[in-house]
Coordinates of C-alpha atoms in Angstrom, one line a residue:
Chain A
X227 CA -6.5 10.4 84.7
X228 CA -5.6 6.9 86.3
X229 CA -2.9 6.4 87.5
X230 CA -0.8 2.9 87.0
X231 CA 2.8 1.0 87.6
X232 CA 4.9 1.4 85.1
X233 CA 6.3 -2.8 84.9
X234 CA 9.4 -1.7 83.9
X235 CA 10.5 0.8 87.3
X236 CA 7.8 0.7 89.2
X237 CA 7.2 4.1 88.8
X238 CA 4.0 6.0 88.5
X239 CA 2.2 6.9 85.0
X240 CA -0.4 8.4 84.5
X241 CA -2.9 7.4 82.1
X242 CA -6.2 9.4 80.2
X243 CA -9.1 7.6 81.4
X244 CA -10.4 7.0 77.8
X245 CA -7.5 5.3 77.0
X246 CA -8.0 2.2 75.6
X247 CA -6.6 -1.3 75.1
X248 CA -3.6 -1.6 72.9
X249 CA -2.8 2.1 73.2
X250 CA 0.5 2.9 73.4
X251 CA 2.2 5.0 76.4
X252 CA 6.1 5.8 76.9
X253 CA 7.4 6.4 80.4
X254 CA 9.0 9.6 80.4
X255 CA 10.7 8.4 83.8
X256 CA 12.3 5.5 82.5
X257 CA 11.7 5.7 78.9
X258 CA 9.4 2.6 78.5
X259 CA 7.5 2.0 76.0
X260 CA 4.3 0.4 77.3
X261 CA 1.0 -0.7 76.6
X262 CA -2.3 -0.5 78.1
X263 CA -4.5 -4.0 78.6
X264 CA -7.4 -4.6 80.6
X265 CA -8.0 -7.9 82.2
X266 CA -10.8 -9.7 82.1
X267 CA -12.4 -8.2 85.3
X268 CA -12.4 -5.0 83.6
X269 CA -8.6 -3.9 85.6
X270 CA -6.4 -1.7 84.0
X271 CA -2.8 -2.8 83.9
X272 CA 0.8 -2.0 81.9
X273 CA 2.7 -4.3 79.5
X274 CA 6.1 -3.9 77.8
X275 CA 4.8 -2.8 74.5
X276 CA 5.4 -5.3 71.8
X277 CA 8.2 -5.2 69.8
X278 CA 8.1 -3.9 66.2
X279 CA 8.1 -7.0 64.6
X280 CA 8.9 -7.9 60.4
X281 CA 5.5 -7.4 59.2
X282 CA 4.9 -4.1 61.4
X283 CA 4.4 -0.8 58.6
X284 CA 1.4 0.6 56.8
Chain B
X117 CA -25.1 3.1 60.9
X118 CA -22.4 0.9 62.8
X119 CA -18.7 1.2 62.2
X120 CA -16.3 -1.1 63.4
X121 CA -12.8 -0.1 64.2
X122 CA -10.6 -3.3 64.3
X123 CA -6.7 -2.7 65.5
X124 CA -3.7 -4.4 67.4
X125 CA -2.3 -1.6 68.7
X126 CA -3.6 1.9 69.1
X127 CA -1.3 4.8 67.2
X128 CA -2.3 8.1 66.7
X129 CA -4.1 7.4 63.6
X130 CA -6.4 4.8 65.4
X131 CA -7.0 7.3 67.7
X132 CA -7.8 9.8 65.3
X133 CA -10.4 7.3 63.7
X134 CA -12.1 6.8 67.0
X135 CA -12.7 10.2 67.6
X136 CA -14.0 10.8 63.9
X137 CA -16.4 8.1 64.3
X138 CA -17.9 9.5 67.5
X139 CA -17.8 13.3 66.1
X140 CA -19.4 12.2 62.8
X141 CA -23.1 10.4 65.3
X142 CA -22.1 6.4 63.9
X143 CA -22.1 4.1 66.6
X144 CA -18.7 2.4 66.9
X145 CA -17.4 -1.1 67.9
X146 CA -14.1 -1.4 68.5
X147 CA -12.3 -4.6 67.9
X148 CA -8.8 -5.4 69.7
X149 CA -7.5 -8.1 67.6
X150 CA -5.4 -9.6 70.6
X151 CA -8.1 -9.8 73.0
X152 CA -10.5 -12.5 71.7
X153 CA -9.8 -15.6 69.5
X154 CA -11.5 -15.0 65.9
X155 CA -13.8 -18.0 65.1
X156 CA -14.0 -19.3 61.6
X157 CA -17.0 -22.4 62.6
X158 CA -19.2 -19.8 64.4
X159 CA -20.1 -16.0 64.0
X160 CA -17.8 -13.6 65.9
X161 CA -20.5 -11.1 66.9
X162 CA -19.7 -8.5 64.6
X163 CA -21.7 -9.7 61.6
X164 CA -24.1 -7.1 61.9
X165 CA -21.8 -3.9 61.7
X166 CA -22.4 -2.6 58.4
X167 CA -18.5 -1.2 57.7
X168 CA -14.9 -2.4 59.6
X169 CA -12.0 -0.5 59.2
X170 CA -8.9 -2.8 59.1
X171 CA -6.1 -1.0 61.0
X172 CA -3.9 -3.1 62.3
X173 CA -0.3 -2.6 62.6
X174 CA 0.6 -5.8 61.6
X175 CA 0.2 -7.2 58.2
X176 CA -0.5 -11.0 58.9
X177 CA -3.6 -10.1 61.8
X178 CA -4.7 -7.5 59.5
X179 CA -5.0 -10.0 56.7
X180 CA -6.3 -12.9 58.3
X181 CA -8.7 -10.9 60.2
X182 CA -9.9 -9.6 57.4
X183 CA -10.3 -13.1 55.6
X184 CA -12.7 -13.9 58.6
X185 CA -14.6 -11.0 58.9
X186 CA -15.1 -11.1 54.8
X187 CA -16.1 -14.6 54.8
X188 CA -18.5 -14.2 57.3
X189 CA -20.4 -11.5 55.3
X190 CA -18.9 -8.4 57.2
X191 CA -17.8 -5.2 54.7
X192 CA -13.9 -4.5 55.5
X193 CA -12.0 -1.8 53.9
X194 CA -9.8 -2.0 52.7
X195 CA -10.6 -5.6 51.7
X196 CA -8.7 -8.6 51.8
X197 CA -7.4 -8.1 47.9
X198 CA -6.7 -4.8 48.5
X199 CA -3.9 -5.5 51.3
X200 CA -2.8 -8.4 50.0
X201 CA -2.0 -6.8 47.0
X202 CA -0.5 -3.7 48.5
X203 CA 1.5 -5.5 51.4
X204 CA 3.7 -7.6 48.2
X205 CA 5.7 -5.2 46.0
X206 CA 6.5 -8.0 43.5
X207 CA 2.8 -8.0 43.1
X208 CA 2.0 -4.0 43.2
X209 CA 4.5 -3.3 40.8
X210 CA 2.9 -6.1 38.5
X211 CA -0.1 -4.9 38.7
X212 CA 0.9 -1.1 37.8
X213 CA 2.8 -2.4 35.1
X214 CA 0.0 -4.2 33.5
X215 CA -2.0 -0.9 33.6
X216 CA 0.5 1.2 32.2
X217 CA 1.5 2.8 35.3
X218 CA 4.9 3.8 35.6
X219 CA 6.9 2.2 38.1
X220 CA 11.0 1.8 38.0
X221 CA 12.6 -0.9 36.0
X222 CA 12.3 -4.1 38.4
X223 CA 12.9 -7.7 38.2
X224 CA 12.9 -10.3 41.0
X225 CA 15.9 -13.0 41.3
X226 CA 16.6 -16.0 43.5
X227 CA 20.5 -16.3 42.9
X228 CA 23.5 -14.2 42.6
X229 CA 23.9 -15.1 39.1
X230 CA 20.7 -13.9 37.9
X231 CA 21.1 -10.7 40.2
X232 CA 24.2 -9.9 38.5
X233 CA 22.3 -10.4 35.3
X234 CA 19.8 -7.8 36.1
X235 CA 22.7 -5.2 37.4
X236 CA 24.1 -5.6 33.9
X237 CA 20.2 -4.5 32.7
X238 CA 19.5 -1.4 34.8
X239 CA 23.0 -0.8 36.2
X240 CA 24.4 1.0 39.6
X241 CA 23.1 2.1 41.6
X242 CA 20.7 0.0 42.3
X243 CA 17.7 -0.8 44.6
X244 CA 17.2 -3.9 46.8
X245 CA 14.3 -4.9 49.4
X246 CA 12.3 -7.5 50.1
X247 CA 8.8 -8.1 48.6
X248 CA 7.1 -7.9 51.9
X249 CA 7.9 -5.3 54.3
X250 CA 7.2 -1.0 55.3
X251 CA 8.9 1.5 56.9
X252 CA 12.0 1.0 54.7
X253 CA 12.7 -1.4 56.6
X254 CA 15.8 -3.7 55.1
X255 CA 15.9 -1.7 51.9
X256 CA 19.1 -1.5 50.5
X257 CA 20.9 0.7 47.7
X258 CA 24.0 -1.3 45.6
X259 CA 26.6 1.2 44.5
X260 CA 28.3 -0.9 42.6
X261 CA 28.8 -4.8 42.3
X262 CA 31.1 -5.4 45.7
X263 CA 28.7 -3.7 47.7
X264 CA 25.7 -5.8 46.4
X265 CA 27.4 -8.6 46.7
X266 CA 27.8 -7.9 50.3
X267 CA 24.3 -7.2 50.5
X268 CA 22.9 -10.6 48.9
X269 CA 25.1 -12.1 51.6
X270 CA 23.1 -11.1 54.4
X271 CA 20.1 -11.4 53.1
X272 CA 21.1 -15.1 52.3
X273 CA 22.3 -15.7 55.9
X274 CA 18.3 -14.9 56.9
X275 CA 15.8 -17.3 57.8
X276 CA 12.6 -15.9 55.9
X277 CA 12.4 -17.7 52.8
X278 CA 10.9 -14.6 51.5
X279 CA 14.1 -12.5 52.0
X280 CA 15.7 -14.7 49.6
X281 CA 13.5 -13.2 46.9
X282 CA 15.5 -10.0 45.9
X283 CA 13.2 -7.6 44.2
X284 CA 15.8 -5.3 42.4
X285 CA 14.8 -1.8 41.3
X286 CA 16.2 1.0 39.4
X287 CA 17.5 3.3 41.4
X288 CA 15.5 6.5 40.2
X289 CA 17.9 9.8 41.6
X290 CA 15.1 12.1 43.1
X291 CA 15.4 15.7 44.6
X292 CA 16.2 14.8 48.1
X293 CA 12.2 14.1 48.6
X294 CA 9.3 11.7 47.4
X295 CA 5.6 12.1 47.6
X296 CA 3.3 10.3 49.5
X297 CA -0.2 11.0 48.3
X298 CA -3.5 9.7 49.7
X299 CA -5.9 8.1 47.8
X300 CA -9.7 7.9 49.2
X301 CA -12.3 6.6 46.9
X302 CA -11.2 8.1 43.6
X303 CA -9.7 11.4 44.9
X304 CA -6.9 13.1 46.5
X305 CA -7.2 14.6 49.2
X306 CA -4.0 15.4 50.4
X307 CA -0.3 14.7 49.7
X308 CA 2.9 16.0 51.6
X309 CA 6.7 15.7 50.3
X310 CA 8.7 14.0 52.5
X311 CA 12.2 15.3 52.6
X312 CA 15.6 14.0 53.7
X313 CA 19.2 14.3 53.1
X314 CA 19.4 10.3 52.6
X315 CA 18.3 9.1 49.9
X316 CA 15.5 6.9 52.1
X317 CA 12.4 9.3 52.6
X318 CA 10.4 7.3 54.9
X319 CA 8.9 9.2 58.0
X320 CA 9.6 6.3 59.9
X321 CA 13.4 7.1 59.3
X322 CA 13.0 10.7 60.4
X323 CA 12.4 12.5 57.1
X324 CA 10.7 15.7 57.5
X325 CA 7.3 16.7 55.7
X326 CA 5.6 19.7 53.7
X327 CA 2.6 20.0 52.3
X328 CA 2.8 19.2 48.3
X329 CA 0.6 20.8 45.7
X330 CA -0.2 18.1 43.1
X331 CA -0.5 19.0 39.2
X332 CA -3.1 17.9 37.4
X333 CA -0.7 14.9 35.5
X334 CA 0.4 13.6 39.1
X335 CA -3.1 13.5 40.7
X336 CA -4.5 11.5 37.4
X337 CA -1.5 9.5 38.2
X338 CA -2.4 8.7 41.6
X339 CA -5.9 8.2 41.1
X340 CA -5.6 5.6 38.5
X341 CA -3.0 3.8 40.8
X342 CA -5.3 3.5 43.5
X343 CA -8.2 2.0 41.1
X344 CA -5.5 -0.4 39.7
X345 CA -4.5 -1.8 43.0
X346 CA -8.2 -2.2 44.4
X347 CA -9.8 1.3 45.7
X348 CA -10.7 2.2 49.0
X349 CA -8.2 4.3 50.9
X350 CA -4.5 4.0 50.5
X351 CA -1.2 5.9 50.7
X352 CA 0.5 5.9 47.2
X353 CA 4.3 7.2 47.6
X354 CA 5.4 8.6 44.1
X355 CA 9.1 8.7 43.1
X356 CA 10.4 12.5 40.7
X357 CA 13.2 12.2 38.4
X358 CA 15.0 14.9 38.1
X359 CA 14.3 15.5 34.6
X360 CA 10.5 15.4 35.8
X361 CA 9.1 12.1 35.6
X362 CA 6.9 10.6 37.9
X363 CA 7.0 6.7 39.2
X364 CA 4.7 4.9 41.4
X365 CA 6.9 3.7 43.8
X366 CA 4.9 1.7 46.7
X367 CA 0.9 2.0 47.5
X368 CA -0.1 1.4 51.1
X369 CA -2.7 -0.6 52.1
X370 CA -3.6 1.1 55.7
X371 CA -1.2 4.2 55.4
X372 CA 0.0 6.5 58.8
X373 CA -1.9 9.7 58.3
X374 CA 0.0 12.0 61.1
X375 CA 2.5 13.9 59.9
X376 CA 0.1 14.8 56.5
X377 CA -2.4 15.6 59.1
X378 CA 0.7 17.9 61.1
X379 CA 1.7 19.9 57.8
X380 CA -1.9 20.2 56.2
X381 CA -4.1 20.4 59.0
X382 CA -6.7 18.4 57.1
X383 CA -9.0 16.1 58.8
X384 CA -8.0 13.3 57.2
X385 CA -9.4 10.6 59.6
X386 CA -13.1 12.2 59.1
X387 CA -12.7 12.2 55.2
X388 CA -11.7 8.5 55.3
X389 CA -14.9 7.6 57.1
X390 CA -17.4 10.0 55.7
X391 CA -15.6 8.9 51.9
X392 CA -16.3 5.6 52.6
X393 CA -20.2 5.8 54.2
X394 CA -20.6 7.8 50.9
X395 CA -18.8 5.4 48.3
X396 CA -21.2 2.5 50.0
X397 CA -24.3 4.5 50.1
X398 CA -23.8 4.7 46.6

């Protein structure tokens, strides 16, 4: 597991290490919904997760 | 064989996909749509993947990424045609209609006036959404004439030119629960009923789901919607009357697979690759 700062609080969350770009994580500390992106260097960091938006469905 | 896997963001179908790829020996490429611009002058480096699952969340990068990776040669399913036609109930229901299909009684209208004129057809209550759009999201049910009214209102008030297109649809009184059946390739391989007090059965919404056993009248019914509206894997959602008819009600174009997987404990995700390896070996 790795283990990464949640943007929203700070706090810790922990994340599978075959997790992968784009996946989607909620905070159970703070509730935040957040997603995983890796920089260009290959360095795993937390987003806000994008917001549902109109054309969001199946 | 290479599959490509190309997404936005990463739900528990996505993930389910992944991991059938890898159990199933194909090499897999994933593609995050957000990462890396999409050239439509030069190859994007995917051209030699033989299939691409299109999985995006969002309709307008699963389109458009799909228009480049088709017109650069690459196989995507489901294709461009396929979504398109699927994302736009104005032109789902046409298309079911022209095949005989039944769907409920639906018009489209741009005023009040000819809204009114269609509640006068079909009566109360009555159905409106907008063409484009999932999750029941901004789906509405008319009562009576106040209350539609009321809802025309708002949707006037939007910005989207598109929610000023009222698709208007019979309101078909079902037994607190629709279908929604999947479609891979010419069969069925599993359906659930997805059951709610409100009259909205969306999982998104919080309906709960039970695995449904399809007759042999509702599985024809299925499969010929899903070769009207393209092929390739879909989620077909299926209205019952109560005095037992059946109406195809939506068809998704790159349906949620986790609470069928939940209740039926089919691996779904596997079937839709090995379904479609097989329907292009052909």
């Amino acid at each position: 597991m790795k283990k990464l700062e949640c943007p929203i609080c700070g706090g810790e969350v922990e994340i599978p290490d075959d997790a992968l770009p784009g996946e989607l994580f909620e905070h159970e500390e703070c509730g935040s919904q957040l997603e995983l992106e890796v920089d260009d260097n290959g360095k795993y960091r937390l987003k806000e997760a994008e917001e549902i938006s109109e054309d969001w469905g199946e | 064989m290479r599959i490509g896997i190309v997404y936005d963001i990463v739900r528990w179908e996505e993930r389910a996909l992944i991991n059938a790829v890898k159990k199933l020996g194909y090499d897999l490429v994933l593609i995050h749509i957000l990462k890396k611009p999409l050239w439509l002058t030069e190859p994007n480096g995917i051209e030699t993947l033989d299939i691409v699952f299109q999985r995006c969340v969002s309709f307008y990068r699963a389109l458009t990424s799909t228009a480049v990776f088709e017109e650069h040669g690459v196989l995507v399913v489901n294709n461009y045609n396929v979504i398109r036609d699927c994302e736009d109930k104005l032109y789902t229901t046409l298309k079911l209609v022209k095949n005989n299909i039944p769907v409920p009684r639906t018009a489209i209208s741009f005023t009040r006036e000819s809204c009114l004129e269609v509640a006068e057809k079909i009566g109360f209550p009555l159905v409106i959404k907008p063409i484009y759009g999932s999750w029941g999201r901004m789906i509405s049910r008319a009562l009576d004439k106040d209350s539609m009214l009321e809802i025309l209102e708002f949707r006037e008030y939007m910005q989207s030119p598109y929610l000023k297109i009222h698709y208007l649809q019979e309101y078909i009184d079902k037994p607190n629960r629709d279908i929604r059946a999947f479609y891979f390739w010419g069969e069925v391989p599993a359906a659930i009923y997805r059951i709610s007090s409100s009259w909205k059965t969306n999982t998104a919404l919080g309906a709960s789901v039970q695995e449904a056993r399809l007759n042999e009248e509702l599985v024809e019914l299925i499969v010929k919607a899903g070769e009207v509206m393209g092929g390739g894997l879909l989620g077909i959602d299926i209205l019952e009357s109560r005095d037992g008819k059946y109406y195809v009600s939506e068809v998704n174009a790159i349906p949620e697979f986790r609470n069928t997987v939940r209740v039926t404990g089919k691996d779904l995700a596997s079937m839709m690759i090995e379904k479609t390896v097989q329907h292009f070996k052909k």
